[in-house]
Structures are given as structure tokens and as C-alpha cells.
mmCIF file of C-alpha atoms in Angstrom:
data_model
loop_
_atom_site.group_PDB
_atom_site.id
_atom_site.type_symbol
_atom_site.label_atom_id
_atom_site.label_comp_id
_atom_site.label_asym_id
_atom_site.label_seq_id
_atom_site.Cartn_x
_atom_site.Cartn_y
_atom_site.Cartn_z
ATOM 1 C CA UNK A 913 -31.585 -54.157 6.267
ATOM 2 C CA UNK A 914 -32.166 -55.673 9.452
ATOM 3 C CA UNK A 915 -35.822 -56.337 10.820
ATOM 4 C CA UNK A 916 -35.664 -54.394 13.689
ATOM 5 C CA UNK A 917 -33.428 -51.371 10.965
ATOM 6 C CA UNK A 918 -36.370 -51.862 9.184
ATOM 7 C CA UNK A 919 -38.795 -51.236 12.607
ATOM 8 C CA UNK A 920 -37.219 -48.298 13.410
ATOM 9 C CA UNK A 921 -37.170 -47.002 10.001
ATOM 10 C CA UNK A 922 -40.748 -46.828 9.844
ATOM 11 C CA UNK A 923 -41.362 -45.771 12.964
ATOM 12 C CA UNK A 924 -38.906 -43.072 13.444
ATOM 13 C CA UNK A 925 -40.263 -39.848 13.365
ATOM 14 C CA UNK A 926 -39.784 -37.168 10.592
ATOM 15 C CA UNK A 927 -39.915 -34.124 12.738
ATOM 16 C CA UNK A 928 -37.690 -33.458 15.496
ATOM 17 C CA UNK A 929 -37.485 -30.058 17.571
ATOM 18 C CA UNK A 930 -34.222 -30.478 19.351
ATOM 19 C CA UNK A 931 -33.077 -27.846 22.386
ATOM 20 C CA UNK A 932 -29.558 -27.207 23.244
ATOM 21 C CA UNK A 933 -29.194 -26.608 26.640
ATOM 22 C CA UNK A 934 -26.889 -26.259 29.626
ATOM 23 C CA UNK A 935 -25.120 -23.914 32.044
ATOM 24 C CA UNK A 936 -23.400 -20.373 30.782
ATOM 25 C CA UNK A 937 -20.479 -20.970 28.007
ATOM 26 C CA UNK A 938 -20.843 -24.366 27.429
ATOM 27 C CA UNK A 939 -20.648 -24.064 23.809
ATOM 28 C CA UNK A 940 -24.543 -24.012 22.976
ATOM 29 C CA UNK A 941 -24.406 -21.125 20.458
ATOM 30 C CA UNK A 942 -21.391 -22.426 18.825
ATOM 31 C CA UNK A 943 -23.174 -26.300 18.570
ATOM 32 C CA UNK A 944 -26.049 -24.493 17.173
ATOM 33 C CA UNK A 945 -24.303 -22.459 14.391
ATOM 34 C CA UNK A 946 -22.525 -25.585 13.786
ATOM 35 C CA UNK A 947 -25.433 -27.276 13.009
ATOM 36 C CA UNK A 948 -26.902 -24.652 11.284
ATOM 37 C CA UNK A 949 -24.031 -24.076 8.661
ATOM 38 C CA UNK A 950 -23.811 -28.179 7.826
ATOM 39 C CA UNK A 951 -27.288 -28.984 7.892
ATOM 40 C CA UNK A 952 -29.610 -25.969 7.461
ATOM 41 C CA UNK A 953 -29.173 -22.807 5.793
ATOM 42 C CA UNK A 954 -26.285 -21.545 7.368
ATOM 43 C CA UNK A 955 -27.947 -18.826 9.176
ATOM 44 C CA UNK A 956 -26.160 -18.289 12.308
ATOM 45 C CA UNK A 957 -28.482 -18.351 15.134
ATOM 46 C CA UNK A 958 -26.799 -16.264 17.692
ATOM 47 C CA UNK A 959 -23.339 -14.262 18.468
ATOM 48 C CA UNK A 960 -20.652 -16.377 20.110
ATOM 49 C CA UNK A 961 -18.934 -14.289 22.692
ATOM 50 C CA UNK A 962 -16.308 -14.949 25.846
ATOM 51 C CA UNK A 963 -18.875 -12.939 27.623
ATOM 52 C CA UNK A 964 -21.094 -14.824 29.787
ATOM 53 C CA UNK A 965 -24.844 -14.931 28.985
ATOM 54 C CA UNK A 966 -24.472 -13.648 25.195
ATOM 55 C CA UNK A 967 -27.332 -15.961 24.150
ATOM 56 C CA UNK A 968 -30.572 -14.161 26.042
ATOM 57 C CA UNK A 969 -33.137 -15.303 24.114
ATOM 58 C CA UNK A 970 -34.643 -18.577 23.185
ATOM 59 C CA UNK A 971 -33.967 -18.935 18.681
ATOM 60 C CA UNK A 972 -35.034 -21.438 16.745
ATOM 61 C CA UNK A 973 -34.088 -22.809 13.334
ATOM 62 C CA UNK A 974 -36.121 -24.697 11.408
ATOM 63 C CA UNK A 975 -35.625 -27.763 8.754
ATOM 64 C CA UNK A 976 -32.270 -28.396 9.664
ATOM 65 C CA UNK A 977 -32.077 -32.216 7.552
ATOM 66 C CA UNK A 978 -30.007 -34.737 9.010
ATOM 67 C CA UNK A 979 -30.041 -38.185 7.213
ATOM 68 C CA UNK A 980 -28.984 -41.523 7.138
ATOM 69 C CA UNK A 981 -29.925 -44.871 4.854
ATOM 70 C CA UNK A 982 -33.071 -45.195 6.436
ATOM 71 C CA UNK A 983 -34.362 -41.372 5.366
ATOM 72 C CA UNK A 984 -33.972 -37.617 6.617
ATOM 73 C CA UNK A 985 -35.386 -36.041 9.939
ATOM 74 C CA UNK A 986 -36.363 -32.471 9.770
ATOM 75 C CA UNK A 987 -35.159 -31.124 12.719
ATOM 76 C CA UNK A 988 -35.797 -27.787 14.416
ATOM 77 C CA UNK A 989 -32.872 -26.747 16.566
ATOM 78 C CA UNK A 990 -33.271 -24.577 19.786
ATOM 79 C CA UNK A 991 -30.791 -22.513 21.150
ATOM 80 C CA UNK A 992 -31.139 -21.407 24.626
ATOM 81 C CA UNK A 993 -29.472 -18.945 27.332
ATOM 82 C CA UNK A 994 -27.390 -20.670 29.325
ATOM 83 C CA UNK A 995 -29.551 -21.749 33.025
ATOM 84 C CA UNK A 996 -27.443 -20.538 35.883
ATOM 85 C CA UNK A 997 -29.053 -19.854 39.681
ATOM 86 C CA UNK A 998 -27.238 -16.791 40.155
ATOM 87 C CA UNK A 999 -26.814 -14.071 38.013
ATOM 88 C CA UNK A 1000 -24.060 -11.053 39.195
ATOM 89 C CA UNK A 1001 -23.870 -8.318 37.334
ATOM 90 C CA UNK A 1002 -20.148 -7.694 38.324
ATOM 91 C CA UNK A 1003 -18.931 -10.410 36.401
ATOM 92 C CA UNK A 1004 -20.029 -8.121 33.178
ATOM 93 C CA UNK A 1005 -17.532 -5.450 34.266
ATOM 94 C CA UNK A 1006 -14.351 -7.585 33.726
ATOM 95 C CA UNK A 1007 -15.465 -8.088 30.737
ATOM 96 C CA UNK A 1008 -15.051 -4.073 29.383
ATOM 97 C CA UNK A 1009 -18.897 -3.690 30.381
ATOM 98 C CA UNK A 1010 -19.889 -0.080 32.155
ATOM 99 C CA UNK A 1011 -21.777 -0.734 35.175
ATOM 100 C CA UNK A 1012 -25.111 0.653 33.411
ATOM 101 C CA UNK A 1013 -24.524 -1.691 30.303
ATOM 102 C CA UNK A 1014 -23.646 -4.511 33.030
ATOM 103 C CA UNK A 1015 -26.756 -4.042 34.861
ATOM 104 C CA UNK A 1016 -28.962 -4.307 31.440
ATOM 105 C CA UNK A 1017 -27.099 -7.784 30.746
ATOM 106 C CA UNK A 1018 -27.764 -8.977 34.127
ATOM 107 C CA UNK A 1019 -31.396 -8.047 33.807
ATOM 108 C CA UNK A 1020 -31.554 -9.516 30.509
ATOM 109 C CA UNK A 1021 -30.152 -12.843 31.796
ATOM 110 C CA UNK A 1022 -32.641 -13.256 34.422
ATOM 111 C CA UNK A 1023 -34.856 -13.191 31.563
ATOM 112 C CA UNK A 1024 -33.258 -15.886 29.596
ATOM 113 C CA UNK A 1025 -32.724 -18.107 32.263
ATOM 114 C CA UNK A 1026 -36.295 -18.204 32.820
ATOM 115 C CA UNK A 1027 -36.817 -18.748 28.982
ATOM 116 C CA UNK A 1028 -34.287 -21.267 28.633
ATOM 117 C CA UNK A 1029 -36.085 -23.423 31.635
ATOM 118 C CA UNK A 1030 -39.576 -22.564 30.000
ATOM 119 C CA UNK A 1031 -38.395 -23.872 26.692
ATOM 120 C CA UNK A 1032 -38.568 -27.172 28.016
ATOM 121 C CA UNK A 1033 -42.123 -27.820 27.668
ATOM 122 C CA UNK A 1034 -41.846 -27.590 24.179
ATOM 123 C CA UNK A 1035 -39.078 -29.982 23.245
ATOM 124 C CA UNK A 1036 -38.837 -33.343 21.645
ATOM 125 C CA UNK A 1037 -35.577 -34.230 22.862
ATOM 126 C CA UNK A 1038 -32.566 -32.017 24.020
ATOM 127 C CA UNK A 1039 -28.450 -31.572 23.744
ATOM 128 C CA UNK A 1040 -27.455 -30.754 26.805
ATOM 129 C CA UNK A 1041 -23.908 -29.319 26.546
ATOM 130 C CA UNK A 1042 -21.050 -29.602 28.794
ATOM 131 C CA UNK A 1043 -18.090 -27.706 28.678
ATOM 132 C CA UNK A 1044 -15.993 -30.700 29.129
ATOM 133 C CA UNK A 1045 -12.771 -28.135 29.673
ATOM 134 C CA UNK A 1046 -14.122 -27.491 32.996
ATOM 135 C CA UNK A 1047 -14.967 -29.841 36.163
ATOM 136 C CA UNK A 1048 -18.557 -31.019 35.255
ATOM 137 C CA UNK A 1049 -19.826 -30.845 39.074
ATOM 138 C CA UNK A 1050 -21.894 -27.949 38.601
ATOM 139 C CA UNK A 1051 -25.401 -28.698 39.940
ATOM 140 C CA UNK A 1052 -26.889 -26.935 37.048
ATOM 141 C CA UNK A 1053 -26.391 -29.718 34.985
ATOM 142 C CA UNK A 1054 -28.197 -32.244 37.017
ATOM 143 C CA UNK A 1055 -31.131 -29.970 37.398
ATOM 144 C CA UNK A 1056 -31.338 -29.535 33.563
ATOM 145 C CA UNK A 1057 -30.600 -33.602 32.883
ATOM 146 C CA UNK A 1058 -33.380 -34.256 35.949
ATOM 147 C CA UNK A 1059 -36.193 -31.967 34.316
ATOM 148 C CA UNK A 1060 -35.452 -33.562 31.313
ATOM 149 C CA UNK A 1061 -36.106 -37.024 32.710
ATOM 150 C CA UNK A 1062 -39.262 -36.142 34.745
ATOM 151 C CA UNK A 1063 -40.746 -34.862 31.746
ATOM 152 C CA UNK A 1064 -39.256 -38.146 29.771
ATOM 153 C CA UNK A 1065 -37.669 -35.872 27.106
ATOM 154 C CA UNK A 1066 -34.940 -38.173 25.221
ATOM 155 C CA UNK A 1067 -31.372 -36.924 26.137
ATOM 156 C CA UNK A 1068 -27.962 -36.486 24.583
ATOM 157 C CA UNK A 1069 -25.118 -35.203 26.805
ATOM 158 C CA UNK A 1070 -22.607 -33.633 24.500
ATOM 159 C CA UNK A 1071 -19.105 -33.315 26.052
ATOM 160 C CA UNK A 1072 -17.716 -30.313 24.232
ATOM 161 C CA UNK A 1073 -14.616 -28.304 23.350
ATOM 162 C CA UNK A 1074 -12.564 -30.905 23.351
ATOM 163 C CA UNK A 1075 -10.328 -28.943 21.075
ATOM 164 C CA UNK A 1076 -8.996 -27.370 24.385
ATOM 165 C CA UNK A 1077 -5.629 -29.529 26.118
ATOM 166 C CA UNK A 1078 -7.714 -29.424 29.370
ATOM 167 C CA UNK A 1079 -10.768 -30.788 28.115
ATOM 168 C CA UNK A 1080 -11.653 -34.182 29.754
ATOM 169 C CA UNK A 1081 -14.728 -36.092 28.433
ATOM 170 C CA UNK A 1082 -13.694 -39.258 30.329
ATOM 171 C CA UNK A 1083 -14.671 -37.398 33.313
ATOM 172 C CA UNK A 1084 -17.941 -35.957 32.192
ATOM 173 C CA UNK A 1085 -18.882 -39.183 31.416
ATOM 174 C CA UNK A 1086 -18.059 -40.703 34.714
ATOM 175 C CA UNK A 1087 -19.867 -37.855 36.037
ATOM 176 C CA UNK A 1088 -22.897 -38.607 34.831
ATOM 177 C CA UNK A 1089 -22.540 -42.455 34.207
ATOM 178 C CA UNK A 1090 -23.830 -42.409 30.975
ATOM 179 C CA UNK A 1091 -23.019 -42.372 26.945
ATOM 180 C CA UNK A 1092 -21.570 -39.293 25.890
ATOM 181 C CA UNK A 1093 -20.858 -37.671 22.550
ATOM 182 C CA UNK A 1094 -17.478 -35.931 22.750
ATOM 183 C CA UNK A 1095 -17.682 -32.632 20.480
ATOM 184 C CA UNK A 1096 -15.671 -29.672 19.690
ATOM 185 C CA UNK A 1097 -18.324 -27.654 18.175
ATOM 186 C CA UNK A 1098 -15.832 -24.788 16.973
ATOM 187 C CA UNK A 1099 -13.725 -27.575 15.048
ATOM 188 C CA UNK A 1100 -16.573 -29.539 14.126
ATOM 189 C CA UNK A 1101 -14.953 -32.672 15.278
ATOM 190 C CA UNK A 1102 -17.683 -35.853 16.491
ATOM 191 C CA UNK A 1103 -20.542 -34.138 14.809
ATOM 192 C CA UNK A 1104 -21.251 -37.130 12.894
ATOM 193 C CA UNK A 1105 -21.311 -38.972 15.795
ATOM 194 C CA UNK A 1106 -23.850 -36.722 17.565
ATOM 195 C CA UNK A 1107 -25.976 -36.833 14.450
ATOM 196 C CA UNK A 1108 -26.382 -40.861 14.621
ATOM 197 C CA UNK A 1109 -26.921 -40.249 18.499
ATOM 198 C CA UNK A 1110 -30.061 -37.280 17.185
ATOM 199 C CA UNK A 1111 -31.212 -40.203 14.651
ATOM 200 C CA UNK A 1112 -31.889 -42.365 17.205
ATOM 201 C CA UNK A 1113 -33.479 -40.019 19.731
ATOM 202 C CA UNK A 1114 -35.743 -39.361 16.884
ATOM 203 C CA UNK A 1115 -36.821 -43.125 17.620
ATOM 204 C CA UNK A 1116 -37.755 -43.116 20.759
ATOM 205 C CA UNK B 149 -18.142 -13.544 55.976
ATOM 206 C CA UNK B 150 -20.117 -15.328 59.316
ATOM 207 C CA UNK B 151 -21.811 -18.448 58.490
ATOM 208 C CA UNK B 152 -25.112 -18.756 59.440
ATOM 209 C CA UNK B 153 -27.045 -21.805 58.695
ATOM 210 C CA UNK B 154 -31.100 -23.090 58.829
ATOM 211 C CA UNK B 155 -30.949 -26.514 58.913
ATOM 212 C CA UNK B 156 -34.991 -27.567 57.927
ATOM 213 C CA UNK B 157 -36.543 -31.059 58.336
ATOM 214 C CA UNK B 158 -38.536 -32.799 56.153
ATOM 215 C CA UNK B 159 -41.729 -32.561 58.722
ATOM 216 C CA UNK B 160 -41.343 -29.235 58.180
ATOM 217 C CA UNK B 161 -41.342 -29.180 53.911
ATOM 218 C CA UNK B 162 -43.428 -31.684 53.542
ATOM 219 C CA UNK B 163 -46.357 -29.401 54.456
ATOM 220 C CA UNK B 164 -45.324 -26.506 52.225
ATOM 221 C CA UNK B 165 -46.279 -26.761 48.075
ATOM 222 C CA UNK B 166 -43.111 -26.250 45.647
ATOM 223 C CA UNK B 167 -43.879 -22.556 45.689
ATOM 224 C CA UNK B 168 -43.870 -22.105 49.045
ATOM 225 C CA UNK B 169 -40.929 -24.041 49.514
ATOM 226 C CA UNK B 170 -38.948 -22.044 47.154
ATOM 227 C CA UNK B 171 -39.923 -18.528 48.557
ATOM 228 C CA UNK B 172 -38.989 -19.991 52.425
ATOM 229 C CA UNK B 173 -35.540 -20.524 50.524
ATOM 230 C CA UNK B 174 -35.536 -17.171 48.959
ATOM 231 C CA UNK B 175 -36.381 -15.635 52.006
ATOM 232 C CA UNK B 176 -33.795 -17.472 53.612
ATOM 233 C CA UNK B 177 -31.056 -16.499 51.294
ATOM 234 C CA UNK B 178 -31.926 -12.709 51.084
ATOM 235 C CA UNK B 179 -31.081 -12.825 55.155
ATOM 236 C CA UNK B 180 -27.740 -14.324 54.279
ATOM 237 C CA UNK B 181 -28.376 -17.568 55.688
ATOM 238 C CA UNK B 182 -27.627 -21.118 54.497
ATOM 239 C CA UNK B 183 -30.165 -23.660 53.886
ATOM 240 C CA UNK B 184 -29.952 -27.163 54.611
ATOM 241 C CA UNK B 185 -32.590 -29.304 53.234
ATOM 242 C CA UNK B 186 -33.214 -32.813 54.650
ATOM 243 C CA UNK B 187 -34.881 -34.521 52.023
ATOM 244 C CA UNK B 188 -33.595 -32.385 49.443
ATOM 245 C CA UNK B 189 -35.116 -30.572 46.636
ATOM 246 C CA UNK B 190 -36.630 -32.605 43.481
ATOM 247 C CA UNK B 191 -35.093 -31.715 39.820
ATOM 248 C CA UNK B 192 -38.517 -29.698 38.665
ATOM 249 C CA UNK B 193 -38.351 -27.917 42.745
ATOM 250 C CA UNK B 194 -35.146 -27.053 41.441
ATOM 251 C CA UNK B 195 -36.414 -25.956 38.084
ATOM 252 C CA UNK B 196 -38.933 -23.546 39.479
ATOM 253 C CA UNK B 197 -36.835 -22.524 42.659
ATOM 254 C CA UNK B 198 -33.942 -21.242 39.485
ATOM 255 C CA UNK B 199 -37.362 -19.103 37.861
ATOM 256 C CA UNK B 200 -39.037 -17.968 41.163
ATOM 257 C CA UNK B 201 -34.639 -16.519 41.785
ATOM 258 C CA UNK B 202 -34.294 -14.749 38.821
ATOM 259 C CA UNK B 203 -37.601 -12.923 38.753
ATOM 260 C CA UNK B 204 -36.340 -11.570 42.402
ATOM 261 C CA UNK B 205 -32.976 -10.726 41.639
ATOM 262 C CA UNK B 206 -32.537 -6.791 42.335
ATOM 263 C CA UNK B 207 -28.889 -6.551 41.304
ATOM 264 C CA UNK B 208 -27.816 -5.104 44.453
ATOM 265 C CA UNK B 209 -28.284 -7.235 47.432
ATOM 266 C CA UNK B 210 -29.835 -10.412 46.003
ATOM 267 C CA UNK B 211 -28.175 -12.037 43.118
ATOM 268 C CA UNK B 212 -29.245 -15.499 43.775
ATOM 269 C CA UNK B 213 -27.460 -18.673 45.091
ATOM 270 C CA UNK B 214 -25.198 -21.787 44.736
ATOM 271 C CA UNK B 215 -26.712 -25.098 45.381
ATOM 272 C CA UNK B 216 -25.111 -28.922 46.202
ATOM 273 C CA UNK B 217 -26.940 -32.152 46.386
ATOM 274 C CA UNK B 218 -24.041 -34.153 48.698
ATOM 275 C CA UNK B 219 -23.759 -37.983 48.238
ATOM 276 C CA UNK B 220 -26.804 -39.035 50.577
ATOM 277 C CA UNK B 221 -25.819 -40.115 53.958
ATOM 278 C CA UNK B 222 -26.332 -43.622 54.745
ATOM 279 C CA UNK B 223 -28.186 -44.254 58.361
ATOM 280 C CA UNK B 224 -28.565 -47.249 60.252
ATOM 281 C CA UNK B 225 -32.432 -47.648 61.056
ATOM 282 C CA UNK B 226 -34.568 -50.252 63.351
ATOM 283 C CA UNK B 227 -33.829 -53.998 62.832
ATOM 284 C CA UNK B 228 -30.324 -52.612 60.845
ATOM 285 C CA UNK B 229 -32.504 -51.560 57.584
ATOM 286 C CA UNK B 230 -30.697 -48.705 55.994
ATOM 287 C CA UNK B 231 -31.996 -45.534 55.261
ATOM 288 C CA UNK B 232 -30.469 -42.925 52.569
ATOM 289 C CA UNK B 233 -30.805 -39.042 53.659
ATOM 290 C CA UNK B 234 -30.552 -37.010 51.222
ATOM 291 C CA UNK B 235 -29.955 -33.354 51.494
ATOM 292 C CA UNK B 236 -29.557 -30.132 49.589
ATOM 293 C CA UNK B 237 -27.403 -27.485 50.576
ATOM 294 C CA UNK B 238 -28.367 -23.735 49.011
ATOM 295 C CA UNK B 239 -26.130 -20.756 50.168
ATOM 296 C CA UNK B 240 -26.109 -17.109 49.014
ATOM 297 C CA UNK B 241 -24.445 -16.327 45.369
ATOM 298 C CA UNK B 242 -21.832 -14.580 47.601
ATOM 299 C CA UNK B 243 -20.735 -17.069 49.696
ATOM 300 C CA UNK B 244 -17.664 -17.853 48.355
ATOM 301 C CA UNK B 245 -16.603 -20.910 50.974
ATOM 302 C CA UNK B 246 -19.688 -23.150 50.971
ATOM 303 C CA UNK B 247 -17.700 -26.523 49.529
ATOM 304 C CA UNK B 248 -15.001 -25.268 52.055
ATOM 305 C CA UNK B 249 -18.116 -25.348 54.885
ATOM 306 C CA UNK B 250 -18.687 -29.206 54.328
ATOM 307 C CA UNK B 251 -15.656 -30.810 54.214
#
């Protein structure tokens, strides 16, 4: 082991609480359930649905173990709503929704988004997912990746569902000129690689 | 849909706390007008501007808004030093045509 392996290995933190954030449908459930089934007790932490804004409230799971040769990190994983600025109730009804049962959602969203941007305060470091099947413009994800640097909270941007033909991670990472982790969090493929990347947050 | 927009400088932000600032925008939005920033909004305005929203959606009239943070335009200032402006750009959730609007 290398001195500065060995450094790090004594200095890198045991406990982690992770949040996985980003906009609507990025994947942040599925990452989460992902997680939970390969490195915690499998409990699934939320429904995964086409629907928009199926995760409403903030869960968390804890001692989720991810390890390498220098030890485990217990990690507590966060899943959040997605954070949107607008929140239209309309889009519910194309999705089989009655207007009443749309309405609720809506409401209920409003409520999560303000969660989701609450739950920052009490994070370690943070996923932020991006739904790399889509153009990544959407200011939300700026917002989310500037809180998270003007509170100095250690960042991974995970490019996910990459299993799709559209999906594009080169772009997302030009996007936001920096090191992504491309993901498909339904297939499970480049979770290793996003553990490493949640090893080394956990020494920072 | 008419396009009306409020174009507001930074003399006149700079005087108004992040709270403030985000209800002007609110109240902006709720009159179906489009807000043009100079100076921009900060990530943790833009935080708290996304809370202040969704505790005043009604889910008939006001359902929030779309926001864009252009490239910041580059101006020439005294003696050729360069200044970058940076704006944000906040329309009604309706609005369907604001990236349309700034080309």
C-alpha cells in the first residue's frame, strides 16, 4: 500500500449519509433500490413509476456497506423527490390520474420539492442523477450542483440510464465539464464504478 | 400568448434580501410577466426562490415557472477592460416559447 493509500485509509471516514438527488425521473428511486438490494438489506426504498413525482417524500436507508481493501463505509442513502420549479397538475391526467387524484399529487409534490431542497442541510455528500437519455440543459440541475457547492458538500454526477439507445453521457459530461459516472441503475451496469467514486467522497 | 417582459437592474436587487427578491419574482410571474434579471440569481437564491414557488402554487392559475441562466454577455468597459453580465431569465410555467423568445 501506497503512503498516501495508506493516508487516506486512515483518514477516510466510516460513516457516510449520501443523498440522491436531481430533477423528476432521473432515475433516483431506481439508483436507490439498486443500492439497497447489493449493499443493504434489500429493502426497496420507494415505488418506481413512469409517473412523474412518485418519490414525495424524503427515505432513508441506513448501513448500506460498501468496501474496498482499505475497509467498509457505512453509508446511509437518501432518496429524494425529484426538485422541479414548476409543478402542473395536468401532467398527472395523461397519466390515467382523475383530476381530484391529480390535484392531491400535485399538492403532494410541492411538498417534496421543498423536502428534497431541505434535505440538503443534512448531507455528507450527494448523487446527483441525470437522466442522461434526455438533453441535460435543464437549469434544475445547476441549481442542485450550485447548492451543493456553496455548502461544499462533495459531489458525484451520475449519468444514468444508459441502457436506453438515446442515452448520451458524453454530453452530460460536456455539460457540466466534469467527471462523470455513467450508470444504468435498472441494469446495474457502472455501479462499481460509482462505488469507488462514493469511497473517495468519503475522503474528502 | 403576448409576451410581456420586466427587465430589472441590479441597482434595483441589490437593495432587496433573497426573500424579497424571490416574492418580487413571484409576484411578477403570477401577472404573467417575464423576468429578466441583470446580475442573475445565485444557486442558494435559486434554492429558496424553488421553496418560496411551491408553497404558493394554487393549482389553478399559478403553477410556477421555467428559468435560464444564458451564457453571460461580454461588454466592453472604460480603458477596454471587459465586463461579464450575467442574467437570469424566469418566465411563467406556461409559457411555452421562452427559448424561442431569445434566440
Amino acid at each position: 500500500m501506497g503512503i498516501l493509500a495508506r493516508i487516506f485509509a486512515r483518514s477516510r471516514r466510516s460513516q457516510l449519509t449520501i443523498g440522491i438527488l436531481g430533477a423528476p425521473n432521473a432515475g433516483k428511486t431506481t439508483l436507490a433500490n439498486r443500492i439497497s438490494s447489493e449493499c443493504g438489506n434489500g429493502t426497496p426504498l420507494g415505488e418506481v413509476s413512469p409517473v412523474p413525482h412518485e418519490t414525495r417524500e424524503v427515505v432513508a436507508l441506513e448501513h448500506c456497506t460498501v468496501s474496498d481493501q482499505n475497509g467498509s463505509l457505512d453509508l446511509t442513502v437518501v432518496d429524494t423527490p425529484g426538485i422541479a420549479t414548476s409543478v402542473d397538475y395536468r401532467e398527472f391526467l395523461n397519466h390515467g390520474l382523475t383530476k381530484q387524484e391529480s390535484i392531491n399529487r400535485a399538492k403532494e409534490a410541492t411538498r417534496g420539492v421543498i423536502k428534497a431542497i431541505q434535505s440538503l442541510d443534512k448531507l455528507d455528500a450527494a448523487i446527483v442523477v441525470v437522466d442522461a437519455a434526455r438533453a441535460p440543459f435543464d437549469q434544475i440541475n445547476w441549481t442542485v450542483l450550485g447548492n451543493l457547492e456553496a455548502r461544499k458538500i462533495p459531489l458525484i454526477v451520475a449519468a444514468n440510464k444508459t441502457d436506453l439507445p438515446d442515452a448520451d453521457p458524453t454530453l452530460v459530461q460536456e455539460t457540466f465539464q466534469s467527471e462523470i459516472i455513467p450508470i444504468s441503475a435498472k441494469e446495474g451496469t457502472g455501479m462499481n464504478e460509482l462505488y469507488g467514486s462514493i469511497l473517495t467522497v468519503a475522503n474528502m | 400568448m403576448e409576451l410581456r417582459m420586466d427587465f430589472v437592474t441590479e441597482n434595483t436587487t441589490r437593495k432587496m434580501n433573497t426573500f424579497q427578491k424571490c416574492n418580487f419574482v413571484i409576484s411578477k410571474l403570477k401577472n404573467d410577466r417575464v423576468v429578466i434579471f441583470e446580475g442573475g440569481l445565485n444557486p442558494e437564491e435559486e434554492a429558496i426562490l424553488i421553496e418560496e414557488t411551491m408553497s404558493q402554487i394554487d393549482h389553478e392559475s399559478f403553477l410556477g415557472y421555467k428559468i435560464m441562466n444564458p451564457v453571460p454577455i461580454r461588454n466592453s468597459g472604460i480603458f477596454n477592460r471587459h465586463k461579464d453580465v450575467k442574467m437570469t431569465i424566469i418566465a411563467p410555467q406556461n409559457y411555452e416559447n421562452l427559448s424561442v423568445a431569445l434566440v
